[in-house]
Tab-separated table of C-alpha atoms and ligand atoms in Angstrom:
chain	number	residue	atom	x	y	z
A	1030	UNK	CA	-1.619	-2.092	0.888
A	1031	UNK	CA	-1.787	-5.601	0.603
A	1032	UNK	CA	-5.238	-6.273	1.753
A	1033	UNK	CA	-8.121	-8.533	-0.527
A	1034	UNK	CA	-9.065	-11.566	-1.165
A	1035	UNK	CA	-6.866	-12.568	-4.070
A	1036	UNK	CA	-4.217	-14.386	-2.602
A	1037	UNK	CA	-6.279	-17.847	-1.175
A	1038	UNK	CA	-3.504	-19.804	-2.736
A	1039	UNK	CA	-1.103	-17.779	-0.551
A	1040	UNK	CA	-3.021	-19.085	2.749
A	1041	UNK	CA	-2.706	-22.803	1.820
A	1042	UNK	CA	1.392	-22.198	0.901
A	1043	UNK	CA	2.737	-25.241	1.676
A	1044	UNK	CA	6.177	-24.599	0.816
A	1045	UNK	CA	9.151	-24.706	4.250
A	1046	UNK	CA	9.830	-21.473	5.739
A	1047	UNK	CA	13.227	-20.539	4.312
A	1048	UNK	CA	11.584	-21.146	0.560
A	1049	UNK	CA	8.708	-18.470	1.564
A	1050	UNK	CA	10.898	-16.011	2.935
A	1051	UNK	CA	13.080	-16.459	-0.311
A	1052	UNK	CA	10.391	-15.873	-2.923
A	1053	UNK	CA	7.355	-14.380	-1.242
A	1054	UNK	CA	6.547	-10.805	-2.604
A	1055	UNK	CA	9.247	-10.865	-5.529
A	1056	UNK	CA	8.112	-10.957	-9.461
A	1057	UNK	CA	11.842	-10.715	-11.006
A	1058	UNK	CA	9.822	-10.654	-14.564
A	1059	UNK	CA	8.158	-7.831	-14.192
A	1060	UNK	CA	11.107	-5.464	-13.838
A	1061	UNK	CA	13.392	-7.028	-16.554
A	1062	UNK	CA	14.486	-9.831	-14.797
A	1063	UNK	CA	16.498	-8.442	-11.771
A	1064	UNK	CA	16.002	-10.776	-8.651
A	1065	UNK	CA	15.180	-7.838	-6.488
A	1066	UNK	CA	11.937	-5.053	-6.696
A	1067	UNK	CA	13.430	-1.913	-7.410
A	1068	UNK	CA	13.408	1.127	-4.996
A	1069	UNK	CA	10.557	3.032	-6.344
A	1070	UNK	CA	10.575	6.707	-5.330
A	1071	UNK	CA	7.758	8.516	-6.050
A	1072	UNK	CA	4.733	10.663	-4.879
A	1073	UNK	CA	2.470	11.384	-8.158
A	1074	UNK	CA	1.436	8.443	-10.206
A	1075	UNK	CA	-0.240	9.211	-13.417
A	1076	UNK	CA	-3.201	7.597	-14.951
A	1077	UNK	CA	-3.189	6.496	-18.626
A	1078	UNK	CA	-6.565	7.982	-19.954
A	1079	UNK	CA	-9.344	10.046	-17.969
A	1080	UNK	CA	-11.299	6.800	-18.048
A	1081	UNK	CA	-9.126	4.963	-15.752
A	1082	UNK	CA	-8.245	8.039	-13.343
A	1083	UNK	CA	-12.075	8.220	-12.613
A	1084	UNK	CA	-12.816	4.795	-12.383
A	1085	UNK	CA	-9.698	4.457	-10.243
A	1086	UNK	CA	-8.220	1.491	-12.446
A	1087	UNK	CA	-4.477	2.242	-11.578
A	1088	UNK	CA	-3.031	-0.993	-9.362
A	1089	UNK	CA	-1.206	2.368	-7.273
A	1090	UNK	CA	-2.794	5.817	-6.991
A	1091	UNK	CA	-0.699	8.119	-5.054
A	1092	UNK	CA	2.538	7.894	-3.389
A	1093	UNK	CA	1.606	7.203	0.176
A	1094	UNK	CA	-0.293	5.002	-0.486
A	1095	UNK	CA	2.480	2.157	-1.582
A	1096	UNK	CA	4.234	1.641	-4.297
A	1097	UNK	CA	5.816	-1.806	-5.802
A	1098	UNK	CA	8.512	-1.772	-3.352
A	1099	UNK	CA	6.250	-1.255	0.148
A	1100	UNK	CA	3.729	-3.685	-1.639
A	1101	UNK	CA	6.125	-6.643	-2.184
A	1102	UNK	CA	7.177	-6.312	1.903
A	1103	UNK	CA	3.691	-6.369	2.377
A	1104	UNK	CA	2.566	-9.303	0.172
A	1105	UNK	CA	5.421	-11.440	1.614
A	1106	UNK	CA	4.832	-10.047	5.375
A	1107	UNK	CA	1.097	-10.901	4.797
A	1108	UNK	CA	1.388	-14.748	3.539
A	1109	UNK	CA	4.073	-15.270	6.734
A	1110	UNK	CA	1.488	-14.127	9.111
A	1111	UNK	CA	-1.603	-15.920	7.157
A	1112	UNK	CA	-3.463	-12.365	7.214
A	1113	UNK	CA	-6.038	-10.466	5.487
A	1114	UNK	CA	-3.092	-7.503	5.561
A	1115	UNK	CA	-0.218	-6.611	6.796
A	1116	UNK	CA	0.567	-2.159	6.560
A	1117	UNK	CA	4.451	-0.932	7.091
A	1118	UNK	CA	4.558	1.666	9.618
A	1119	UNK	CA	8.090	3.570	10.263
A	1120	UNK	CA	9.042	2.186	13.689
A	1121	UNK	CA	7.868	-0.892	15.799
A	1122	UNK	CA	6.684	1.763	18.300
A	1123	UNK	CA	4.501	3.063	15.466
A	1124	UNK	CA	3.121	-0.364	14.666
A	1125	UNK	CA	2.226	-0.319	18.225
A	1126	UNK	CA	0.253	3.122	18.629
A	1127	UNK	CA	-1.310	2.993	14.633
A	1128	UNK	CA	-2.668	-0.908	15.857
A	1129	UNK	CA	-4.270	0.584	19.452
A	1130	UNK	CA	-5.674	3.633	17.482
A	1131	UNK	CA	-7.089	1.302	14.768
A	1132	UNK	CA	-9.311	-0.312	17.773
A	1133	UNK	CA	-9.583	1.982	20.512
A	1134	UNK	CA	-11.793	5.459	20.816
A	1135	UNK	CA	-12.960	7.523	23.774
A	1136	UNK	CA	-14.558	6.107	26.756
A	1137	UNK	CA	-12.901	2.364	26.010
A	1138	UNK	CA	-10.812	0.787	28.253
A	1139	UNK	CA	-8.009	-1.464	27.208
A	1140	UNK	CA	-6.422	-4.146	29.072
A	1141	UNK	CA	-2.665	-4.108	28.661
A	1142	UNK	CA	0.363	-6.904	30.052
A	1143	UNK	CA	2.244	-5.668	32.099
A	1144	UNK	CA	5.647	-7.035	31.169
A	1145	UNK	CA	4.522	-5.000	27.527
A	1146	UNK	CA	7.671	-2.625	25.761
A	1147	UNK	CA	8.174	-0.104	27.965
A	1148	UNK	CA	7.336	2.601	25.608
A	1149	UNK	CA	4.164	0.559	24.320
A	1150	UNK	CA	3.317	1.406	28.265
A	1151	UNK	CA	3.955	5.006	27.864
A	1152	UNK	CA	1.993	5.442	24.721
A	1153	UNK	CA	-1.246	4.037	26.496
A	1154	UNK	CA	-0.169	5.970	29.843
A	1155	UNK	CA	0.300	9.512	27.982
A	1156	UNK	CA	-1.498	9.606	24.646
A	1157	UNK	CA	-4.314	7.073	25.035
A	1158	UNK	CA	-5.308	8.391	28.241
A	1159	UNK	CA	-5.785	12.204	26.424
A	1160	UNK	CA	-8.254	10.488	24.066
A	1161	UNK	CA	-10.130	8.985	26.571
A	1162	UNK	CA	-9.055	5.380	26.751
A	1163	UNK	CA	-8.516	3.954	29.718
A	1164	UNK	CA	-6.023	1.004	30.648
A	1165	UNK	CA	-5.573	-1.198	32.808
A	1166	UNK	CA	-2.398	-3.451	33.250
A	1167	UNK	CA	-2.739	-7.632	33.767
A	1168	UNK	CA	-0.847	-10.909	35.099
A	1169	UNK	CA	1.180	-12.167	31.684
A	1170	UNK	CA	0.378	-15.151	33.562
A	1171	UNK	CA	-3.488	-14.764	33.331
A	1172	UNK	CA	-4.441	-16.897	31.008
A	1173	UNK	CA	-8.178	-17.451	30.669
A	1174	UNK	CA	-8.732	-15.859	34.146
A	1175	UNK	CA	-8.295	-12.607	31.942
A	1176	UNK	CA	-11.852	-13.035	32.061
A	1177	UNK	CA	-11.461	-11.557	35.820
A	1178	UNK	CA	-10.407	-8.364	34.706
A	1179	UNK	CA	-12.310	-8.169	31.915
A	1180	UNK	CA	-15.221	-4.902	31.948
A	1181	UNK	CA	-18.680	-3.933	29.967
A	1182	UNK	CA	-15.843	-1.220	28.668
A	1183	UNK	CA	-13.218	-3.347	27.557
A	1184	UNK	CA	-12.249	-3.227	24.171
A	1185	UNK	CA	-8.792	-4.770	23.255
A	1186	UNK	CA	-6.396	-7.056	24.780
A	1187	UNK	CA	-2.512	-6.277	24.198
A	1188	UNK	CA	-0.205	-9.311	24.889
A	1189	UNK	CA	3.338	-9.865	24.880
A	1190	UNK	CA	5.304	-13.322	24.765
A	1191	UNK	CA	7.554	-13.641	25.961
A	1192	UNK	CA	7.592	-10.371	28.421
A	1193	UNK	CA	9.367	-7.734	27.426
A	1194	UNK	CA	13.110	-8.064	29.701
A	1195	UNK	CA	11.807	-10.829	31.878
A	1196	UNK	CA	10.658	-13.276	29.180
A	1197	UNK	CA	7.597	-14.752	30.704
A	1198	UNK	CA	5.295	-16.942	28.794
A	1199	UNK	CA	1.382	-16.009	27.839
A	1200	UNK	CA	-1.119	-18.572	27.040
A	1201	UNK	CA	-2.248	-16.450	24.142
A	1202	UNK	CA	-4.753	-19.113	22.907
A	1203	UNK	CA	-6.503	-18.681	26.051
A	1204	UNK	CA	-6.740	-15.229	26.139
A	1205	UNK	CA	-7.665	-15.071	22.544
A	1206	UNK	CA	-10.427	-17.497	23.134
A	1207	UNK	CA	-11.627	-15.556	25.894
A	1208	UNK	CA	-11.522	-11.983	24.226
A	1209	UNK	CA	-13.451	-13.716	20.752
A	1210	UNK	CA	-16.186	-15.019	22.621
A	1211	UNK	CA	-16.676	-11.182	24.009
A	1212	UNK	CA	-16.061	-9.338	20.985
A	1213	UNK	CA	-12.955	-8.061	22.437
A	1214	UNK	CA	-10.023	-7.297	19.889
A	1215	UNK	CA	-6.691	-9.371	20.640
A	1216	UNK	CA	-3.123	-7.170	19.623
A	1217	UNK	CA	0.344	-9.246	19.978
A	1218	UNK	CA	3.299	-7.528	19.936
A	1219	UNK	CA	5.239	-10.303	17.993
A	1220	UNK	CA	8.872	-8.868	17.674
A	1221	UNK	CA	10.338	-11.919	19.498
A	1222	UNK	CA	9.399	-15.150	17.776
A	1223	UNK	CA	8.768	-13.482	14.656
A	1224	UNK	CA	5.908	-15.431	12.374
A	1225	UNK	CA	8.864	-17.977	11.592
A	1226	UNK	CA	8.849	-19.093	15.024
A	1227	UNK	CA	4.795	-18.073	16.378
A	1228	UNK	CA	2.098	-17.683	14.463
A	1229	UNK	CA	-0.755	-15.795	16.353
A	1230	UNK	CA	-3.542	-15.496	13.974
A	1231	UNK	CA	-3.360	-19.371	14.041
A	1232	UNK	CA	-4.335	-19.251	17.628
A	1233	UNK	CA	-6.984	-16.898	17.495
A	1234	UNK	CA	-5.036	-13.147	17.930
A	1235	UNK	CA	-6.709	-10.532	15.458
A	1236	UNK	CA	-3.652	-8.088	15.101
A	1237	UNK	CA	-0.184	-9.648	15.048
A	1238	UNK	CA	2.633	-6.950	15.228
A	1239	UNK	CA	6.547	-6.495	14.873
A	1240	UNK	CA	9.511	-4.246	15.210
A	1241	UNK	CA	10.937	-4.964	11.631
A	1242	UNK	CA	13.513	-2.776	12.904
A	1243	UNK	CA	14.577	-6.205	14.940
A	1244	UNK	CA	15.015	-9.404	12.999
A	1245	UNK	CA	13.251	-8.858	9.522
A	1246	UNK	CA	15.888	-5.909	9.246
A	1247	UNK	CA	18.207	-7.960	11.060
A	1248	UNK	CA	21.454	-5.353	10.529
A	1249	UNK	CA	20.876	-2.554	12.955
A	1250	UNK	CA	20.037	-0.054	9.968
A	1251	UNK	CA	16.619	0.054	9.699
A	1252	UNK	CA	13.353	1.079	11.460
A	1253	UNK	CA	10.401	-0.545	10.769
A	1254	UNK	CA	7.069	-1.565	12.057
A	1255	UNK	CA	4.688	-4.185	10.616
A	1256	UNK	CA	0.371	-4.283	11.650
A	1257	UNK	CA	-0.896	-7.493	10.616
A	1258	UNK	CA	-4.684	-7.891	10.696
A	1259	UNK	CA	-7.385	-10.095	10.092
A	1260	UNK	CA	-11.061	-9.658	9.440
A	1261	UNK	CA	-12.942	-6.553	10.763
A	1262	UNK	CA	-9.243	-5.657	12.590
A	1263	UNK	CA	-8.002	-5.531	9.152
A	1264	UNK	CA	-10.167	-2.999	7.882
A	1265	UNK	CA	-9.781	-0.949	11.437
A	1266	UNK	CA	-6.442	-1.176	10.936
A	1267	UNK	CA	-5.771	-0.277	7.332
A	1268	UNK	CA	-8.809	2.732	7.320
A	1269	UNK	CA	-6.297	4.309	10.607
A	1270	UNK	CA	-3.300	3.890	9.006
A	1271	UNK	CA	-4.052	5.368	5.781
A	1272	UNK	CA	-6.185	8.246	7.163
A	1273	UNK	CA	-3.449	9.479	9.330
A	1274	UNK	CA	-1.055	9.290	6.583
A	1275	UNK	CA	1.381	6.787	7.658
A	1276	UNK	CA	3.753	5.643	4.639
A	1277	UNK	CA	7.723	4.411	4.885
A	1278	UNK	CA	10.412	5.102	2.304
A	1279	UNK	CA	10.965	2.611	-0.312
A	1280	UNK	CA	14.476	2.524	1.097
A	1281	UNK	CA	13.227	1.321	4.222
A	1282	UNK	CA	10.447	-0.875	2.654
A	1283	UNK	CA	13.807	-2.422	0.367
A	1284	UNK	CA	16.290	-2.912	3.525
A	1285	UNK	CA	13.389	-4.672	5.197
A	1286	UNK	CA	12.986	-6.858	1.922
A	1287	UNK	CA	16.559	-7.700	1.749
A	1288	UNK	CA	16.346	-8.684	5.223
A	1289	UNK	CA	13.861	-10.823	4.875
A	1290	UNK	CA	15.353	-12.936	2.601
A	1291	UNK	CA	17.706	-14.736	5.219
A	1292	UNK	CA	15.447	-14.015	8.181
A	1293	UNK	CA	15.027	-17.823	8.245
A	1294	UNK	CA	18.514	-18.975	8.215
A	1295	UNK	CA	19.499	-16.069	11.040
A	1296	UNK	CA	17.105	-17.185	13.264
A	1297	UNK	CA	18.114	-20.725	12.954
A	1298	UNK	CA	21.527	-19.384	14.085
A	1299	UNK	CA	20.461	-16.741	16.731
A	1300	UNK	CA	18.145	-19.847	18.201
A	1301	UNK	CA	21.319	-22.493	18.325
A	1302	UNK	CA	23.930	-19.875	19.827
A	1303	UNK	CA	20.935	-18.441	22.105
A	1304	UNK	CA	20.225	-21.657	23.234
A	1305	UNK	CA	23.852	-22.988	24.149
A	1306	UNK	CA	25.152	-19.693	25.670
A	1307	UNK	CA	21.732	-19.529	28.275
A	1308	UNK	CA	22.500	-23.447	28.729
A	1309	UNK	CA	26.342	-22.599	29.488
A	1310	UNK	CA	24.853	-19.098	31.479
A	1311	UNK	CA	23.051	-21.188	33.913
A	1312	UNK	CA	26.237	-23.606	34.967
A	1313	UNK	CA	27.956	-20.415	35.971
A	1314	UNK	CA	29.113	-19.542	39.534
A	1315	UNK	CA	28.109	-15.798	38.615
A	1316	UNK	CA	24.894	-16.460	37.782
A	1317	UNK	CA	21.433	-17.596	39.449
A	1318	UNK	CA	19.063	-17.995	36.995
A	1319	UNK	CA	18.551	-17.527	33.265
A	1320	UNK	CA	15.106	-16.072	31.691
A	1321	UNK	CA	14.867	-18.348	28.461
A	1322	UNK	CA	11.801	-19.714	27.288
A	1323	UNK	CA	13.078	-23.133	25.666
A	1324	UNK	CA	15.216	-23.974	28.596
A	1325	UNK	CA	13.376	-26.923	30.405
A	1326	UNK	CA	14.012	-25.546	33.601
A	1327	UNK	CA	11.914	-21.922	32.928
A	1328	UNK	CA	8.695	-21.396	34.075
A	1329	UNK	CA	7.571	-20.879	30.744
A	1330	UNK	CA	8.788	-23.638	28.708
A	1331	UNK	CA	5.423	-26.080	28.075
A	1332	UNK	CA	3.525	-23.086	26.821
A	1333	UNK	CA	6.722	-21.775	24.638
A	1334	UNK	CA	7.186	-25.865	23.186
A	1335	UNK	CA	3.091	-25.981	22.854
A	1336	UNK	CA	2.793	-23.113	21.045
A	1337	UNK	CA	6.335	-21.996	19.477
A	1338	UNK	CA	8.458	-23.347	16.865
A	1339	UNK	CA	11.447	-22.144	17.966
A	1340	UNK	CA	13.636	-19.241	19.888
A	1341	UNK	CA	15.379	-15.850	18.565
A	1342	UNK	CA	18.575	-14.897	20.572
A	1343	UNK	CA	17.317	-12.605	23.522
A	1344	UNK	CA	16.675	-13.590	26.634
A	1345	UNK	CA	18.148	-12.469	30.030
A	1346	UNK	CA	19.883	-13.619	33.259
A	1347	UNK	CA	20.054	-12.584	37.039
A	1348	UNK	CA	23.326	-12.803	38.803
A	1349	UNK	CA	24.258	-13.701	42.172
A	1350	UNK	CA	23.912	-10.462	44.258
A	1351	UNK	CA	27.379	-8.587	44.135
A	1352	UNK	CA	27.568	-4.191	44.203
A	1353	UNK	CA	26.701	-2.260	41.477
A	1354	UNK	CA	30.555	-1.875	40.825
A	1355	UNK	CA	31.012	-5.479	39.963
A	1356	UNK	CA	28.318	-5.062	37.739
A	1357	UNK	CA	29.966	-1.650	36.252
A	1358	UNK	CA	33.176	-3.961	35.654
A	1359	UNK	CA	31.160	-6.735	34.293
A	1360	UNK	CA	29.510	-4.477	31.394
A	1361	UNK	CA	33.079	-2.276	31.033
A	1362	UNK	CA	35.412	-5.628	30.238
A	1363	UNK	CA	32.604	-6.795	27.313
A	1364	UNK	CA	34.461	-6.230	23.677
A	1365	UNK	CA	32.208	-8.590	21.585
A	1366	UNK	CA	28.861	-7.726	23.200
A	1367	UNK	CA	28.021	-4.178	22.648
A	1368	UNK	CA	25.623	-1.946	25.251
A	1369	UNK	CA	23.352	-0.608	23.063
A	1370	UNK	CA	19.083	-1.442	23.419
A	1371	UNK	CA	17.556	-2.089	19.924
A	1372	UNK	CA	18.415	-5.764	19.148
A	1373	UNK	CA	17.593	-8.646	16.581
A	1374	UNK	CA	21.335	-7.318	14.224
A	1375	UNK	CA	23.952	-9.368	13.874
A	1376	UNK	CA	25.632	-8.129	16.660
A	1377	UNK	CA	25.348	-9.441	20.178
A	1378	UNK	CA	24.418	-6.677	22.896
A	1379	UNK	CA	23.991	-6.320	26.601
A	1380	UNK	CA	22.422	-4.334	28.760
A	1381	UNK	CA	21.236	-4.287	32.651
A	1382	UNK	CA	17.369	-3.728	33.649
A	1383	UNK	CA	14.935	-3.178	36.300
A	1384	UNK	CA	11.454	-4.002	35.790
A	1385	UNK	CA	10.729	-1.909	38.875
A	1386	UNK	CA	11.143	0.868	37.121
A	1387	UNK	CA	7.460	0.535	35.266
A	1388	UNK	CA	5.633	-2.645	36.189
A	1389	UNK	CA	2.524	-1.846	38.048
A	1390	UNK	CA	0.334	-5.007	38.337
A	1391	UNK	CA	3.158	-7.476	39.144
A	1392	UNK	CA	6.002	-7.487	41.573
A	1393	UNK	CA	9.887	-7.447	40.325
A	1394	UNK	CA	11.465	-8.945	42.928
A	1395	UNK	CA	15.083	-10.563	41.647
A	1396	UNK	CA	17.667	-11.924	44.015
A	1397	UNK	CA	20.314	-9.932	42.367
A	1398	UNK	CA	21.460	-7.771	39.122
A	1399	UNK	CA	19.478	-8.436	35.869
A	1400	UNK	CA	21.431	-8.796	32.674
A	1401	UNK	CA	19.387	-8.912	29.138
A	1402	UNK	CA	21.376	-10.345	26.318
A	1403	UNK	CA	21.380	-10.657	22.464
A	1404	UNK	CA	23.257	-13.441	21.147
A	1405	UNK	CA	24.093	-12.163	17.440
A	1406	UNK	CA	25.913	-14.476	14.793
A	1407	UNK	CA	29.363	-14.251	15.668
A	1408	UNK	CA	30.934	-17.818	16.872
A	1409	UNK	CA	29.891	-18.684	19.884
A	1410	UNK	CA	33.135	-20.349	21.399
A	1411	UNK	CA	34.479	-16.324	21.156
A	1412	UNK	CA	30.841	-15.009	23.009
A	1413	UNK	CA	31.889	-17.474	25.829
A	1414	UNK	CA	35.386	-16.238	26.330
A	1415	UNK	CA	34.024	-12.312	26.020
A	1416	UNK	CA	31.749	-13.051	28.950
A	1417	UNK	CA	34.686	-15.376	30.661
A	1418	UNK	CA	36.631	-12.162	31.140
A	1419	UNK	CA	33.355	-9.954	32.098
A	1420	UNK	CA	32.886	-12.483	34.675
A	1421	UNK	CA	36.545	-12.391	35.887
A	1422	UNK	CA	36.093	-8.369	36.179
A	1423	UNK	CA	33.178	-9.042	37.846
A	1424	UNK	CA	34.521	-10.900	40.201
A	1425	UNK	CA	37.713	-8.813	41.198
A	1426	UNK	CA	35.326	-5.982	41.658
A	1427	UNK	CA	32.987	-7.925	43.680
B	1061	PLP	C1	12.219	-2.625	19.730
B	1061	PLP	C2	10.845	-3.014	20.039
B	1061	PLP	C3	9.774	-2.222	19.667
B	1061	PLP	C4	9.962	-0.880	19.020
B	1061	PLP	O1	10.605	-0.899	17.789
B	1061	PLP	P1	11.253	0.450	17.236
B	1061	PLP	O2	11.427	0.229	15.786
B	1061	PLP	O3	12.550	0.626	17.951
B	1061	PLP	O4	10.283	1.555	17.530
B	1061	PLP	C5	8.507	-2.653	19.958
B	1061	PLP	N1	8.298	-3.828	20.593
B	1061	PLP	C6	9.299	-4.620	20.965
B	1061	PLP	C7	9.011	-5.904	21.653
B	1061	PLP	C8	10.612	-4.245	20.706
B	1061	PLP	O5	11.612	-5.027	21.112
């Protein structure tokens, strides 16, 4: 895992973002010269002398417990996020339920958004509530009044931003600052912005985590979850993962390497077609509002531009109230955008959603059908017509 204290020049990196993600956790010269680390599969790794098996000198030890190709993930994951550590889990979900069980024991109670991943939701509701641990669901719009809800049993904080389907902004500085000055461990699920576009140690979060399976694999062939950690969440974190055994193939750990490598200059493009297709969304007949943090008009959009460098390619819309057979035609006449849930490919995706179905602190109360979109790389003049004829079927089925 790549954890210790070896890497200070790492934290002070003040190369741009597109060189780190490049050359972060790659040494070409230590395996002959080829650009990328190899796919290393093994479980038993042998010691050169007795001396060094019982003084434990190997840099690896034992297959689960990494390998070159999980490290180098790790060691570039871990200067992105400016961490202590960053461990690979096999699915953002995983990241999720490791991080909570890194933090959380019997008789805690945990105070969780409730615009959080759905099944983030039903991990607490079903597993954590076997062990004990008892949560509670909050305002994303809280802020520092999260000190309202706060108890003498409260142990972590779980934030989203932006909300999971409806995109709405957290002030996560305030929350953080809030849950430090109690002892109270912060958790981020940070799938959206990635740490190209938020950093959330830098404003105080203790464990910053991602579906990999989203943008750092980026081609809809990978599952992957990353648990970034600092301080004593770091060494929660890493003691959880490793007792219960969690390790990812070096397949996996080399897809999510390769995808790294242009995260930088996909997000650039996901942001600029996201961007102009919410901007044309919003002038359209069909439509009443659009759910995107960096337009001006969202609710959201002076916390997103104080704390965010920039936006990935999902966000949502509500149209105009019409039947659910207009909305039937609507998804039916797409050929560009596919229906399908798990985004952050290169493909752009749509799908309806109804945060009625499992918000329980805050009302969902829409004017009409919701729409979540990914805008994936494809040109954007041909995403426009797609959703030109959508709209037409829409309308004739209105
Ligand atoms: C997709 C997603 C996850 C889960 O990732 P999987 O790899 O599909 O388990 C977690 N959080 C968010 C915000 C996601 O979008």
């Amino acid at each position: 895992m790549a954890g210790g204290h070896d890497d200070a020049a790492r934290h002070n990196d003040e190369r741009g973002t597109a060189t780190k993600v490049v050359h972060l956790g790659r040494d070409p010269q230590r395996f002959d010269g080829f650009v990328n680390t190899p796919v290393v599969r093994g479980s038993t790794v042998l010691s050169a002398s007795y001396d060094d098996l019982v003084h434990h000198r190997g840099r690896y030890s034992y297959g689960r417990r990494g390998n070159p190709t999980t490290e180098g993930l790790e060691t570039a994951l871990k200067a992105l996020e400016g961490s202590d550590g960053v461990a690979l889990t096999p699915s953002g979900l995983s990241a999720c339920s490791i991080a909570l069980l890194s933090v959380l024991g019997a008789g805690d109670h945990l105070l969780m958004v409730d615009t959080a991943y759905r099944p983030t939701r039903t991990f607490c509701d079903q597993v954590l509530a076997r062990m004990g641990v008892k949560t509670s669901y909050y305002d994303p719009l809280a802020g520092a009044d999260i000190a309202d809800f706060i108890r003498p049993d409260t142990r972590a904080i779980f934030l989203e931003a932006p909300g999971s389907q409806s995109f709405e902004m957290q002030d996560v500085p305030a929350i953080a600052a809030v849950a430090r000055e109690r002892e109270i461990t912060t958790l981020i699920d940070n799938t959206w912005a990635t740490p190209l576009f938020f950093r959330p140690h830098a404003f105080g979060v203790d464990i910053s985590i991602q579906a990999g399976t989203k943008y750092i694999g980026g081609h809809a062939d990978l599952n992957l979850g990353t648990i970034s950690a600092v301080g004593a969440a770091w060494k929660k974190v890493i003691a959880t993962h490793g007792t219960m055994g969690i390790t990812i193939s070096p397949d996996d750990a080399a897809l999510g390497a390769r995808g790294l490598r242009t995260l930088a200059v996909r997000l650039e493009r996901h942001q600029r077609s996201g961007i102009e297709m919410a901007q044309w969304l919003q002038d359209r007949p069909e439509v009443s509002r659009v759910l995107h943090p960096a337009l001006p008009s969202d609710p959201g959009h002076a916390l997103w531009k104080r704390d965010f460098s920039g936006a990935s390619g999902l966000f949502s819309l509500i149209l105009k109230e019409v039947p659910e057979r207009a909305v039937a035609a609507f998804f039916d006449a797409l050929t560009l955008f596919g229906m399908g849930y798990s985004w952050g490919g290169y493909e752009s995706l749509a799908i309806p959603f109804d945060c009625r179905d499992y918000r329980t602190a805050t009302p969902w109360d829409v004017e009409g059908p919701a729409v979540r979109l990914h805008i994936g790389l494809e040109d954007v003049a041909d995403l426009k017509a797609d959703l030109d004829r959508a709209f037409a079927a829409l309308r004739a089925a209105a």
